[in-house]
Amino acid sequence: MNIRKNFEALFLASAALGLAASFATANERPVEILQSTTPSLESMNVQTIVVSAPRLTAAEKASLNG
């Protein structure tokens, strides 16, 4: 039971420290959003492969397997 209280106190202290550090450094580095250089999906060509072949019968499959 005591270890649970210690872990709870450790979690709360680390959460408070993280929150304080987050507020302290909030104005340190402003975020700059750059324009994306990746191509859009509309301009990409997607290759498709169409396989048209008759299905094998059970006898043909058995002869292929050896």
mmCIF file of C-alpha atoms in Angstrom:
data_model
loop_
_atom_site.group_PDB
_atom_site.id
_atom_site.type_symbol
_atom_site.label_atom_id
_atom_site.label_comp_id
_atom_site.label_asym_id
_atom_site.label_seq_id
_atom_site.Cartn_x
_atom_site.Cartn_y
_atom_site.Cartn_z
ATOM 1 C CA MET A 1 0.000 0.000 0.000
ATOM 2 C CA ASN A 2 2.861 2.362 0.794
ATOM 3 C CA ILE A 3 4.500 1.847 -2.594
ATOM 4 C CA ARG A 4 1.234 2.861 -4.294
ATOM 5 C CA LYS A 5 1.225 6.153 -2.437
ATOM 6 C CA ASN A 6 4.868 6.732 -3.340
ATOM 7 C CA PHE A 7 4.220 6.086 -7.037
ATOM 8 C CA GLU A 8 1.187 8.359 -6.935
ATOM 9 C CA ALA A 9 3.235 11.129 -5.354
ATOM 10 C CA LEU A 10 6.034 10.593 -7.886
ATOM 11 C CA PHE A 11 3.547 10.745 -10.780
ATOM 12 C CA LEU A 12 1.900 13.902 -9.481
ATOM 13 C CA ALA A 13 5.259 15.584 -8.926
ATOM 14 C CA SER A 14 6.495 14.696 -12.397
ATOM 15 C CA ALA A 15 3.199 15.835 -13.961
ATOM 16 C CA ALA A 16 3.403 19.149 -12.115
ATOM 17 C CA LEU A 17 7.026 19.607 -13.154
ATOM 18 C CA GLY A 18 6.174 18.852 -16.795
ATOM 19 C CA LEU A 19 3.252 21.267 -16.715
ATOM 20 C CA ALA A 20 5.403 24.026 -15.200
ATOM 21 C CA ALA A 21 8.154 23.436 -17.764
ATOM 22 C CA SER A 22 5.591 23.506 -20.561
ATOM 23 C CA PHE A 23 4.245 26.871 -19.455
ATOM 24 C CA ALA A 24 7.740 28.257 -18.888
ATOM 25 C CA THR A 25 8.926 27.384 -22.380
ATOM 26 C CA ALA A 26 5.674 28.093 -24.227
ATOM 27 C CA ASN A 27 6.950 31.361 -25.718
ATOM 28 C CA GLU A 28 10.556 30.233 -26.169
ATOM 29 C CA ARG A 29 10.270 28.674 -29.612
ATOM 30 C CA PRO A 30 7.428 29.784 -31.830
ATOM 31 C CA VAL A 31 6.308 27.086 -34.220
ATOM 32 C CA GLU A 32 6.698 27.884 -37.898
ATOM 33 C CA ILE A 33 4.510 25.876 -40.229
ATOM 34 C CA LEU A 34 6.191 25.352 -43.579
ATOM 35 C CA GLN A 35 4.379 24.583 -46.796
ATOM 36 C CA SER A 36 4.358 20.903 -47.599
ATOM 37 C CA THR A 37 6.565 19.787 -50.477
ATOM 38 C CA THR A 38 4.933 16.381 -50.887
ATOM 39 C CA PRO A 39 2.877 15.921 -54.057
ATOM 40 C CA SER A 40 -0.867 15.851 -53.746
ATOM 41 C CA LEU A 41 -2.803 12.644 -54.251
ATOM 42 C CA GLU A 42 -4.509 14.003 -57.356
ATOM 43 C CA SER A 43 -1.208 14.333 -59.232
ATOM 44 C CA MET A 44 0.055 10.851 -58.383
ATOM 45 C CA ASN A 45 -0.379 7.997 -60.846
ATOM 46 C CA VAL A 46 -1.300 4.707 -59.240
ATOM 47 C CA GLN A 47 -0.241 1.639 -61.160
ATOM 48 C CA THR A 48 -2.789 -1.150 -61.347
ATOM 49 C CA ILE A 49 -2.186 -4.705 -62.467
ATOM 50 C CA VAL A 50 -4.998 -6.765 -63.966
ATOM 51 C CA VAL A 51 -4.512 -10.521 -64.013
ATOM 52 C CA SER A 52 -6.876 -12.397 -66.250
ATOM 53 C CA ALA A 53 -6.334 -16.140 -66.248
ATOM 54 C CA PRO A 54 -8.587 -19.153 -65.957
ATOM 55 C CA ARG A 55 -8.804 -20.843 -62.569
ATOM 56 C CA LEU A 56 -7.087 -24.192 -62.169
ATOM 57 C CA THR A 57 -9.102 -27.296 -61.523
ATOM 58 C CA ALA A 58 -8.272 -29.586 -58.612
ATOM 59 C CA ALA A 59 -6.535 -32.014 -60.957
ATOM 60 C CA GLU A 60 -4.358 -29.267 -62.433
ATOM 61 C CA LYS A 61 -3.414 -28.045 -58.980
ATOM 62 C CA ALA A 62 -2.470 -31.560 -57.909
ATOM 63 C CA SER A 63 -0.279 -32.025 -60.982
ATOM 64 C CA LEU A 64 1.579 -28.768 -60.189
ATOM 65 C CA ASN A 65 2.327 -29.777 -56.594
ATOM 66 C CA GLY A 66 4.120 -32.853 -57.692
#
